[in-house]
Short mmCIF file of C-alpha atoms and ligand atoms in Angstrom, two decimals:
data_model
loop_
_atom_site.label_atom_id
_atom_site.label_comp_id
_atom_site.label_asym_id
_atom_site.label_seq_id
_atom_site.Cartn_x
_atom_site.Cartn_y
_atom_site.Cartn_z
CA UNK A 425 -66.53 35.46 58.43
CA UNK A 426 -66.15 38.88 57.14
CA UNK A 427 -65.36 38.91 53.24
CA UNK A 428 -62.39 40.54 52.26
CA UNK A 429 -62.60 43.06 49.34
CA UNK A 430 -58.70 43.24 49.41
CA UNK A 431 -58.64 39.64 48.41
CA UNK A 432 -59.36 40.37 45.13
CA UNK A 433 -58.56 43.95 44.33
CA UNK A 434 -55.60 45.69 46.85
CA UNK A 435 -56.82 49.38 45.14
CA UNK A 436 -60.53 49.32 46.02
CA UNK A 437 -60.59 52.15 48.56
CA UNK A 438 -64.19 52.92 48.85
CA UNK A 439 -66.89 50.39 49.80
CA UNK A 440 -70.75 49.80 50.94
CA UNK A 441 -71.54 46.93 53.52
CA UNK A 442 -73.42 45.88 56.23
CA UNK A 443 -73.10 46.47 59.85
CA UNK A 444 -72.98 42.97 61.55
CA UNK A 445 -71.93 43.80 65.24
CA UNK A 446 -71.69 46.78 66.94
CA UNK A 447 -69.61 46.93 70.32
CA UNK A 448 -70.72 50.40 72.33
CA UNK A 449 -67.03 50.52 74.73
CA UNK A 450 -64.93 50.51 76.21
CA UNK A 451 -63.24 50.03 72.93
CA UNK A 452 -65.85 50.91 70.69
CA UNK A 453 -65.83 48.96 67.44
CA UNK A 454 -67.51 47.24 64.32
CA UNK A 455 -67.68 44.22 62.64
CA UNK A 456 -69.23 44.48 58.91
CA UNK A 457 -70.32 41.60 56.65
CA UNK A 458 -67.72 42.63 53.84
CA UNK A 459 -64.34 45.18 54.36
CA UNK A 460 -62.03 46.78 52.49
CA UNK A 461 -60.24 47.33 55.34
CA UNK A 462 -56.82 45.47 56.28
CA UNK A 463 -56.14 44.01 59.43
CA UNK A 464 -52.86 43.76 61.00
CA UNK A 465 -51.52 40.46 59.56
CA UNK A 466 -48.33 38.42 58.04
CA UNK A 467 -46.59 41.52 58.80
CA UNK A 468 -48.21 44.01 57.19
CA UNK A 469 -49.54 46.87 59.68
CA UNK A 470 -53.89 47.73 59.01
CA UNK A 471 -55.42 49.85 57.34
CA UNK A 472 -57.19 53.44 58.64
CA UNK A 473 -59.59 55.65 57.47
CA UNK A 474 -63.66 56.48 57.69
CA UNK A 475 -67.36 54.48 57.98
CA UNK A 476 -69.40 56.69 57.14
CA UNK A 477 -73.57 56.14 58.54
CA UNK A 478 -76.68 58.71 57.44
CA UNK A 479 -75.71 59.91 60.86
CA UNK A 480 -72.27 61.02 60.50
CA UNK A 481 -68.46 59.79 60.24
CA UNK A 482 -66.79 57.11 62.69
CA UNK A 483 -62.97 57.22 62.31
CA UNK A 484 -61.27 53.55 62.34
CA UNK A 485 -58.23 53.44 64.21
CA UNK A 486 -57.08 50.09 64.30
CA UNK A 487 -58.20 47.11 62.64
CA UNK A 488 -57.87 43.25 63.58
CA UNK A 489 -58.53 40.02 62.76
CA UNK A 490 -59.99 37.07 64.81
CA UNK A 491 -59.55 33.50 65.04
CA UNK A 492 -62.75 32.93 63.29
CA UNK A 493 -62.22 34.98 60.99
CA UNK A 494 -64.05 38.58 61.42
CA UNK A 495 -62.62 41.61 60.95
CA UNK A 496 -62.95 44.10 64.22
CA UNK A 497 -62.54 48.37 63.13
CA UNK A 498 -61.90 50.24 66.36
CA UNK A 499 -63.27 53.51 66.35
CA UNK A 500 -62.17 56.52 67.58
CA UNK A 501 -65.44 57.50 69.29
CA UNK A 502 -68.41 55.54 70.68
CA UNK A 503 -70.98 53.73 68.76
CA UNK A 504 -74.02 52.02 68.60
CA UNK A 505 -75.41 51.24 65.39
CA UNK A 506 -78.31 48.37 65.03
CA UNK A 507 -76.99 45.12 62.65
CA UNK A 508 -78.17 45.63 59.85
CA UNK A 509 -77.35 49.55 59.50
CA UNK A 510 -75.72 50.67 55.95
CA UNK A 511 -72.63 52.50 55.70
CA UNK A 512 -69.93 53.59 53.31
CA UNK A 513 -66.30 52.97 53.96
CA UNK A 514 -63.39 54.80 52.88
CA UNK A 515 -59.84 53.80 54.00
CA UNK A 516 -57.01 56.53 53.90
CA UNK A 517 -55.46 55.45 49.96
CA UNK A 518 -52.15 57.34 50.85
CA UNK A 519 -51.54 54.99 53.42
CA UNK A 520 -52.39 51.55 51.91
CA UNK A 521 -50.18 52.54 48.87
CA UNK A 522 -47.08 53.02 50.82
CA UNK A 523 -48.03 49.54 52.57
CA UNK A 524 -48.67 48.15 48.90
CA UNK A 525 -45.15 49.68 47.65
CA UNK A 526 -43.51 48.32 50.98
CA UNK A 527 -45.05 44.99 51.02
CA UNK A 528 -44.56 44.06 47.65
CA UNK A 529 -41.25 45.80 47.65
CA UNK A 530 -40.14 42.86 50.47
CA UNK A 531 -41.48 39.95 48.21
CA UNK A 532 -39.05 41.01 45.34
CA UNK A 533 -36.04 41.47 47.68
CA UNK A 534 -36.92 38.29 49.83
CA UNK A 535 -36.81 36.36 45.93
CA UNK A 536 -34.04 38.72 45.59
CA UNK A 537 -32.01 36.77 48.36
CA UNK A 538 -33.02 33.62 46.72
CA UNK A 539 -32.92 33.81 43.34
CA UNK A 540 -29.12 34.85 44.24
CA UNK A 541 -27.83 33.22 47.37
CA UNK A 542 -30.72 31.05 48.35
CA UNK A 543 -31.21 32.57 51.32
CA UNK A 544 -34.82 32.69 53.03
CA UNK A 545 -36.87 34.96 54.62
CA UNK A 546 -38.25 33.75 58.20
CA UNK A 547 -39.99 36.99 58.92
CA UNK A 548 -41.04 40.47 57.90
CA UNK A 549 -41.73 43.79 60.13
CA UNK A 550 -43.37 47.03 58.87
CA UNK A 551 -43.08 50.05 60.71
CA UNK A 552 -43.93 53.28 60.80
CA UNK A 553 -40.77 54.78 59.41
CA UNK A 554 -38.74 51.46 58.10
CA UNK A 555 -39.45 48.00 57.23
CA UNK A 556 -37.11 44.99 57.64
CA UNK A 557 -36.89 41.18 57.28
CA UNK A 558 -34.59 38.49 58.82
CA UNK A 559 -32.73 36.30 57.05
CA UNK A 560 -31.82 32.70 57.66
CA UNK A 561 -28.34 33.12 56.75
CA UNK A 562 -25.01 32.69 59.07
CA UNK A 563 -23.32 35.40 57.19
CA UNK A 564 -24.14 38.63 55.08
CA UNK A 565 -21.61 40.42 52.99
CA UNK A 566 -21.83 44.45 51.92
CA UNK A 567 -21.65 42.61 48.11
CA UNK A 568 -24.44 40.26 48.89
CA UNK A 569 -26.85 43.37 49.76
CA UNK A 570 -25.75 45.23 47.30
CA UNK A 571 -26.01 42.77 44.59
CA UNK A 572 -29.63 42.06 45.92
CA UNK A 573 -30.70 45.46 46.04
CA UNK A 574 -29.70 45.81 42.40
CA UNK A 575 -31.59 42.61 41.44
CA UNK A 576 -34.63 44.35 43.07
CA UNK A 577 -34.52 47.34 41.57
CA UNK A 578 -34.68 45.69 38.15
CA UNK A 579 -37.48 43.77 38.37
CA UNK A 580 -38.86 46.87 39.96
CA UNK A 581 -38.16 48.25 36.59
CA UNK A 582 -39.10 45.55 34.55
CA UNK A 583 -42.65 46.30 35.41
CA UNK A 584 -43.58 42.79 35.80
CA UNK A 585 -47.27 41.68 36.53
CA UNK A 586 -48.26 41.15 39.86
CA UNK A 587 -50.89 38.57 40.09
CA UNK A 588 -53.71 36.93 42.71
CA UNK A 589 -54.11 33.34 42.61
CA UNK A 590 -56.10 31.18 43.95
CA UNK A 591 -55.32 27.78 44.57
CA UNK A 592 -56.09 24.78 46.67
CA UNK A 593 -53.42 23.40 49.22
CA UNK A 594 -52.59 20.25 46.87
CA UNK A 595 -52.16 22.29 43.57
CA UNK A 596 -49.73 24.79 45.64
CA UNK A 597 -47.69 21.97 46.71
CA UNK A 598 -46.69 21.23 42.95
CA UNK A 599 -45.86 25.07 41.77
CA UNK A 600 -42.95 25.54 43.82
CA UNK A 601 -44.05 27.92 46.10
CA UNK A 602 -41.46 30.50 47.80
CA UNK A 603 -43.29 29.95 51.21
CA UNK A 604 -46.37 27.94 52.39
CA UNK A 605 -48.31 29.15 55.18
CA UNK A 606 -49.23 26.76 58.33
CA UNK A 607 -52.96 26.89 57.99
CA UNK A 608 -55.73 24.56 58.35
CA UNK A 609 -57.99 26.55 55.35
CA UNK A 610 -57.60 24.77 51.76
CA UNK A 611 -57.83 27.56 49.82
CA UNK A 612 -54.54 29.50 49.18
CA UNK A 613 -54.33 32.93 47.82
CA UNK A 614 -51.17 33.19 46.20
CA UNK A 615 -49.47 36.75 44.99
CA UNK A 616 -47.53 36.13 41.79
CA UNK A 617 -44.51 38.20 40.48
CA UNK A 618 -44.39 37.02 36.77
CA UNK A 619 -41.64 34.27 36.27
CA UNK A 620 -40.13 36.00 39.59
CA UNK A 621 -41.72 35.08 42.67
CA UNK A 622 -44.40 32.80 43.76
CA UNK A 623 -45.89 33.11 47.28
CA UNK A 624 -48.85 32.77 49.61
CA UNK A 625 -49.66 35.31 51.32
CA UNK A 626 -53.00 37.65 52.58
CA UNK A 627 -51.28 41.26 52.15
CA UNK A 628 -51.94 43.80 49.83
CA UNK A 629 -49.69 44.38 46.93
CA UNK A 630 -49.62 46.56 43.85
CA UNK A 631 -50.54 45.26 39.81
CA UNK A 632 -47.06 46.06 38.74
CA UNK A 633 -43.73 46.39 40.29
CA UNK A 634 -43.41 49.36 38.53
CA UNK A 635 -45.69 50.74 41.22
CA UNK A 636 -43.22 49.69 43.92
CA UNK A 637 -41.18 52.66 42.52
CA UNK A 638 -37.73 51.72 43.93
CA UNK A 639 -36.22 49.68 46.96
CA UNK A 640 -33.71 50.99 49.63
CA UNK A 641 -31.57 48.41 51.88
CA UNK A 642 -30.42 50.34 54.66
CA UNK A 643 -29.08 49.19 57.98
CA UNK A 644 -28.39 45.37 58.24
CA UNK A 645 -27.16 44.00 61.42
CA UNK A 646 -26.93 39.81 63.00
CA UNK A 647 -29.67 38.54 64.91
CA UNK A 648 -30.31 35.70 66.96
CA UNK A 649 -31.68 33.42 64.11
CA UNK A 650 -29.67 34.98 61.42
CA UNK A 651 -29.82 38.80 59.47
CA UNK A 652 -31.99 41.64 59.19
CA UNK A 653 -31.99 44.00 56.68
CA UNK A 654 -33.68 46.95 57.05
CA UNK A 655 -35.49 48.34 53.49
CA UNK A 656 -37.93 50.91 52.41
CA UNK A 657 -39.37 51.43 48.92
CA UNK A 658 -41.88 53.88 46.89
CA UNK A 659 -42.19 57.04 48.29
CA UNK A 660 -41.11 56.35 51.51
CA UNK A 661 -37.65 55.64 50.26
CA UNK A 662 -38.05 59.08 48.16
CA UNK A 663 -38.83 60.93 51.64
CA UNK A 664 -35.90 58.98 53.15
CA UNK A 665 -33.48 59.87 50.85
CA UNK A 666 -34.56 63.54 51.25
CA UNK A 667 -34.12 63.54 54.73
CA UNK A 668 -30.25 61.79 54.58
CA UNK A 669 -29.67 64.82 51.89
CA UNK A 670 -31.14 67.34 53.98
CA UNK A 671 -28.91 65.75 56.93
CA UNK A 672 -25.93 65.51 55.47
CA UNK A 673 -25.95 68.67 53.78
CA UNK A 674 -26.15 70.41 56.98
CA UNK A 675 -23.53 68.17 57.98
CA UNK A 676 -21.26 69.38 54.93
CA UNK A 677 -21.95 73.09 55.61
CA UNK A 678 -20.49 72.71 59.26
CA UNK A 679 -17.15 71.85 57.38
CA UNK A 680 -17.78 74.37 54.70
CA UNK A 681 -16.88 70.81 52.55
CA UNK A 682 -18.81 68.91 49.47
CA UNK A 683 -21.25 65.99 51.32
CA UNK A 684 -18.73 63.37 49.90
CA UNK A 685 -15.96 64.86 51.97
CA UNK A 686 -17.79 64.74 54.91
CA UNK A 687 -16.59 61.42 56.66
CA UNK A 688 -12.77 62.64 55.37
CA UNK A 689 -13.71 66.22 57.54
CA UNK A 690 -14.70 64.42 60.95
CA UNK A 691 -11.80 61.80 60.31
CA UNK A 692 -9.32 65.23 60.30
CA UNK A 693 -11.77 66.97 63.36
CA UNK A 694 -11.30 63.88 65.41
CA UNK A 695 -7.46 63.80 64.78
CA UNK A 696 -7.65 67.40 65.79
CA UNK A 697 -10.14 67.04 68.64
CA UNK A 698 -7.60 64.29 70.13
CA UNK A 699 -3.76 66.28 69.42
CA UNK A 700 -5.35 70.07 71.62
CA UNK A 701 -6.54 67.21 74.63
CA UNK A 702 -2.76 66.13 74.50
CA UNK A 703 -1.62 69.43 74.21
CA UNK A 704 -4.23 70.80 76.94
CA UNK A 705 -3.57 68.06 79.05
CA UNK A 706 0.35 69.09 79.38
CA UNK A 707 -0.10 72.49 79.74
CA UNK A 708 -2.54 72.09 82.44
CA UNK A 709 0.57 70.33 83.92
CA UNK A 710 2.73 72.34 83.80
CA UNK A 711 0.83 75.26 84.45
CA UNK A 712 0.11 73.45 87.87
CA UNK A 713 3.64 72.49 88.60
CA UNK A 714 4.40 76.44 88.13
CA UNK A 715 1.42 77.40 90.06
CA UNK A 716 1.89 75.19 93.24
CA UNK A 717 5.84 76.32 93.28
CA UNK A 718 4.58 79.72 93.04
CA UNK A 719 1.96 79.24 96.12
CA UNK A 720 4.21 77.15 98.08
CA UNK A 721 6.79 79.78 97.71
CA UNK A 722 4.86 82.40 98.79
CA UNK A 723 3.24 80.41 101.93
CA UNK A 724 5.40 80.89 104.99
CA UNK A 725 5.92 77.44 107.17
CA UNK A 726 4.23 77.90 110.39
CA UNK A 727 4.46 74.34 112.57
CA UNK A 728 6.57 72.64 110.36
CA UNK A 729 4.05 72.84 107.74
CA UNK A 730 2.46 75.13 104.70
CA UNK A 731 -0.74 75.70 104.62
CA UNK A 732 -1.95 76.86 101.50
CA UNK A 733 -5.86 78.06 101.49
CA UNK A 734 -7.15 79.47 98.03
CA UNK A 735 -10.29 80.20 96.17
CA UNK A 736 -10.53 80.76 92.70
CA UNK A 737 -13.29 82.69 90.52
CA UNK A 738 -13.54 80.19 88.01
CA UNK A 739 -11.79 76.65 87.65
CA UNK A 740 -12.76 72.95 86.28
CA UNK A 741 -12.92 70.56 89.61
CA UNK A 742 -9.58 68.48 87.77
CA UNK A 743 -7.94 71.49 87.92
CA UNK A 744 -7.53 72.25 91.58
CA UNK A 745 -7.42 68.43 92.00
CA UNK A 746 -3.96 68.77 89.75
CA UNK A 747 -3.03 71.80 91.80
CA UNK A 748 -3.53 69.44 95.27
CA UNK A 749 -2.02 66.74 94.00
CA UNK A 750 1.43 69.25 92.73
CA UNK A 751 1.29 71.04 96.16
CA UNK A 752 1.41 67.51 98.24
CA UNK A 753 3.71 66.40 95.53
CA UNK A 754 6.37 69.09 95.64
CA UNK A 755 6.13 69.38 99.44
CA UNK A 756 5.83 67.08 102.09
CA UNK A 757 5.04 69.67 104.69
CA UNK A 758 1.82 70.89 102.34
CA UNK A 759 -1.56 71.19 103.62
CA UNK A 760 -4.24 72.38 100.69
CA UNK A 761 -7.49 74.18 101.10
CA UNK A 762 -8.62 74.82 97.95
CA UNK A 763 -12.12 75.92 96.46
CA UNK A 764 -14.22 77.58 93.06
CA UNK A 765 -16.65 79.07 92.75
CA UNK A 766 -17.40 78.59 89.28
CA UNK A 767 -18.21 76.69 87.06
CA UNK A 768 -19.52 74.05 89.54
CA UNK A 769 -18.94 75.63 93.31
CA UNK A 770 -16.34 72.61 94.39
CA UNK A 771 -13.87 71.96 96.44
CA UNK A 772 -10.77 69.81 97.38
CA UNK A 773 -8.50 69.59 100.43
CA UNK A 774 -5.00 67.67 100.56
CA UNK A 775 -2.33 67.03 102.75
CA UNK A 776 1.39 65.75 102.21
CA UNK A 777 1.78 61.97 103.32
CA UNK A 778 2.53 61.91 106.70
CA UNK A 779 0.65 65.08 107.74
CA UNK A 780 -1.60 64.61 110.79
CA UNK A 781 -5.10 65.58 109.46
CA UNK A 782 -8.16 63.96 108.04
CA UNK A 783 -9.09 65.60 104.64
CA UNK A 784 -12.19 63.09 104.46
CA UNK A 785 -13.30 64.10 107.71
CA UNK A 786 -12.61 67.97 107.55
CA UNK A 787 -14.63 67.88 103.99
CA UNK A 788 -17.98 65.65 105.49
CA UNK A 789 -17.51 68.94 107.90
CA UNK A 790 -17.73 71.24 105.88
CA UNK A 791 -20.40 69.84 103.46
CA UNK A 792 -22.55 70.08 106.80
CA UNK A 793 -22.09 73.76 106.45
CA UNK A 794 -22.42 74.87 103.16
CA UNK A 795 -24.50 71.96 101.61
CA UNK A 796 -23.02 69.49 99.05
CA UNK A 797 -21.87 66.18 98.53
CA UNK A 798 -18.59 64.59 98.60
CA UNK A 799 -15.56 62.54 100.46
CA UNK A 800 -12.28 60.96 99.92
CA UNK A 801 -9.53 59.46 101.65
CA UNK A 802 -7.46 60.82 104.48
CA UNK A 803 -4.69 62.59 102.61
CA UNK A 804 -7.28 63.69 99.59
CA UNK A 805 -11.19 64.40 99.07
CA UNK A 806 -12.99 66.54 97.19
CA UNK A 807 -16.67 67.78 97.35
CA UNK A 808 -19.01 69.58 94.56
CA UNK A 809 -21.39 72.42 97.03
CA UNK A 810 -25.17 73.65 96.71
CA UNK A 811 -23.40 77.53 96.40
CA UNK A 812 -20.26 78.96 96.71
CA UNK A 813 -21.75 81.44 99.04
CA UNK A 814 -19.39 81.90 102.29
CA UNK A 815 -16.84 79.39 100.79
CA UNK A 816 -13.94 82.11 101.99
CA UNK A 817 -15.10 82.04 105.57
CA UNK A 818 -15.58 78.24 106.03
CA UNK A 819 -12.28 78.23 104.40
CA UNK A 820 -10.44 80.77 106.71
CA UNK A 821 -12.07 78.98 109.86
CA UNK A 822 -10.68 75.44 109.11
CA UNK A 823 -7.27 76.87 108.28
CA UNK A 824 -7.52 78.91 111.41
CA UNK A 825 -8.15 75.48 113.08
CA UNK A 826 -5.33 73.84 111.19
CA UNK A 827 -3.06 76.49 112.82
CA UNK A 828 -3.97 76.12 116.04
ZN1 LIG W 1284 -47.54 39.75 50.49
#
């Protein structure tokens, strides 16, 4: 069993022990006979940092505990140090603060949710960049957050002592405890928030909750079991709250607007954004109704039919399908042979119901020239092409077949 320094005191960052096993690869690590290292447990994420030997500086990047209870420190590098060997350990104090501020932060809000709505905590995640615990609840009301985050924050201010305990199984059973853990071990080490909170747990937390500095609920949303609330506290939240200012400040300056008008702003852009498609959307119409009369009046009728073969510079793929679908519409002697160049090199071919060709087969065709994919039915198809190079002449020799 490796003895935890962290039991006792959560700010002891420095440390001398023992090695007690040393494993060379392929995932070189070390077991010690005493740690102030945490390992990834009840939720909280472990610890990193430095051993330090007479012969230089292993960095830990991962640490974990075993079933019979030894801590393992994976190190970044290879190692082989005899049991035995002396070292100095330092983990990285920036880090285990924000995991003391975070940690500690969730046992106030999870008595938060009690104290007020007696609802429990079933688990608790830290991340990197958030933190979040489920609720066993059914329902979870804007109000109900906000009145627990309030609660928080007070006995965040408060500055209430945050004490260890430890106790055996029997005498925990009569204090009311919060939550017990499923263990076999008698001894329980319980973390105290003065006439708060009363749990058992193996984390690291700060003396005060002063120290947590202040708690965040952001994003809650239903899970399978119940709620989870996302939270972040101490710095963390300080950073986060940064970063949203930062965001929507940009956000603001788009809209020349104060950041309090911003969802106002996009509510107007969006009404915008959605009255031009209307209007867009009819002129397009009408600007192919006036363009297929135009072409259909200036195509002569050869056969009993029109054939109307065009290629435009630059033209959105819906466009000329409009234009097809006007031309076949206005005249039922219409064949269409239309292509762009730009911005995708596309075409589309059409014929008037009742007209004898296959547009479907005449576009597979002409895909087999020029490269492209596509198809469609007999009176309609379409195809986007590799290049618009030679469109004109494939063009000209279909319609020259067409006529024939
Ligand atoms: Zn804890």
């Amino acid at each position: 069993m490796t003895d935890r320094l962290y039991y006792h005191d959560s700010f002891l960052y420095d440390f001398e022990a023992e090695v007690r096993e040393s494993t060379p690869g392929p995932k070189p690590a070390l077991v010690l006979d005493r740690t102030a290292f945490y390992p990834t447990s009840g939720g909280q994420i472990h610890d990193t940092g430095v051993i330090s030997t007479k012969t230089g500086k292993l960095k830990v990047t991962e640490v974990a505990d075993t079933e019979d209870g030894r801590i393992v420190h994976y190190l970044e590098a290879p190692v082989d140090l005899k049991p035995g060997t002396r070292i100095h350990g330092q983990i990285d104090a920036r880090r285990r603060r924000d995991h003391m501020q975070q940690h500690t932060g969730q046992h106030v809000l999870s008595a938060a949710f009690i104290r007020l709505f007696k609802i429990p905590t079933v688990s608790f995640h830290m991340g990197d960049d958030y933190c979040s615990i489920d609720l066993e609840t059914p329902n979870l009301t804007k109000d109900q957050i906000e009145s627990a985050e309030r609660l928080a924050n007070e006995i965040v201010l408060e500055n209430r002592p945050v004490e260890i305990r430890f106790v055996t199984r029997d005498e925990a059973g009569k204090l009311g405890l919060r939550k017990i853990p499923p263990t076999e071990r008698d001894e329980l080490r319980l973390i105290a928030i003065q006439d708060f909170d009363l749990t058992a747990c193996g984390g690291t937390h700060v003396r005060q909750t002063g120290q947590i500095g202040c708690i965040i609920l952001r994003k809650s949303e239903k899970v399978r079991q119940g709620w989870r609330v996302e939270f972040i506290a101490g710095q963390r939240a300080v950073a986060t709250a940064r970063k949203d200012f930062t965001t929507l400040t940009e956000t603001a300056s788009l809209f020349s607007a104060h950041i309090y008008d911003v969802p106002q702003q996009v509510r107007k852009s969006q009404e915008e954004i959605r009255a031009l498609r209307k209007q867009r959307e009819q002129s397009q119409e009408e600007l192919a109704e006036a363009q297929a009369a135009a072409l259909l009046a200036d195509t002569p009728e050869s056969n009993g039919r029109k054939l109307v073969v065009r290629t435009f510079a630059d033209r959105e793929i819906n466009l000329l399908k409009l234009l097809a679908q006007r031309l076949t519409r206005l005249s039922p002697q219409a064949v269409a042979l239309l292509a762009t160049r730009a911005p995708q090199p596309s075409l589309v071919f059409a014929q008037s119901p009742g007209q004898p060709f296959d547009m479907s087969a005449l576009i597979k065709q002409t895909i087999a020239t020029l490269g492209g994919r596509g198809g469609g039915s007999k009176d309609m198809a379409q195809a986007g092409l590799a290049s618009a190079d030679g469109i004109e002449a494939v063009l000209e020799s279909i319609a020259a077949t067409l006529r024939s």
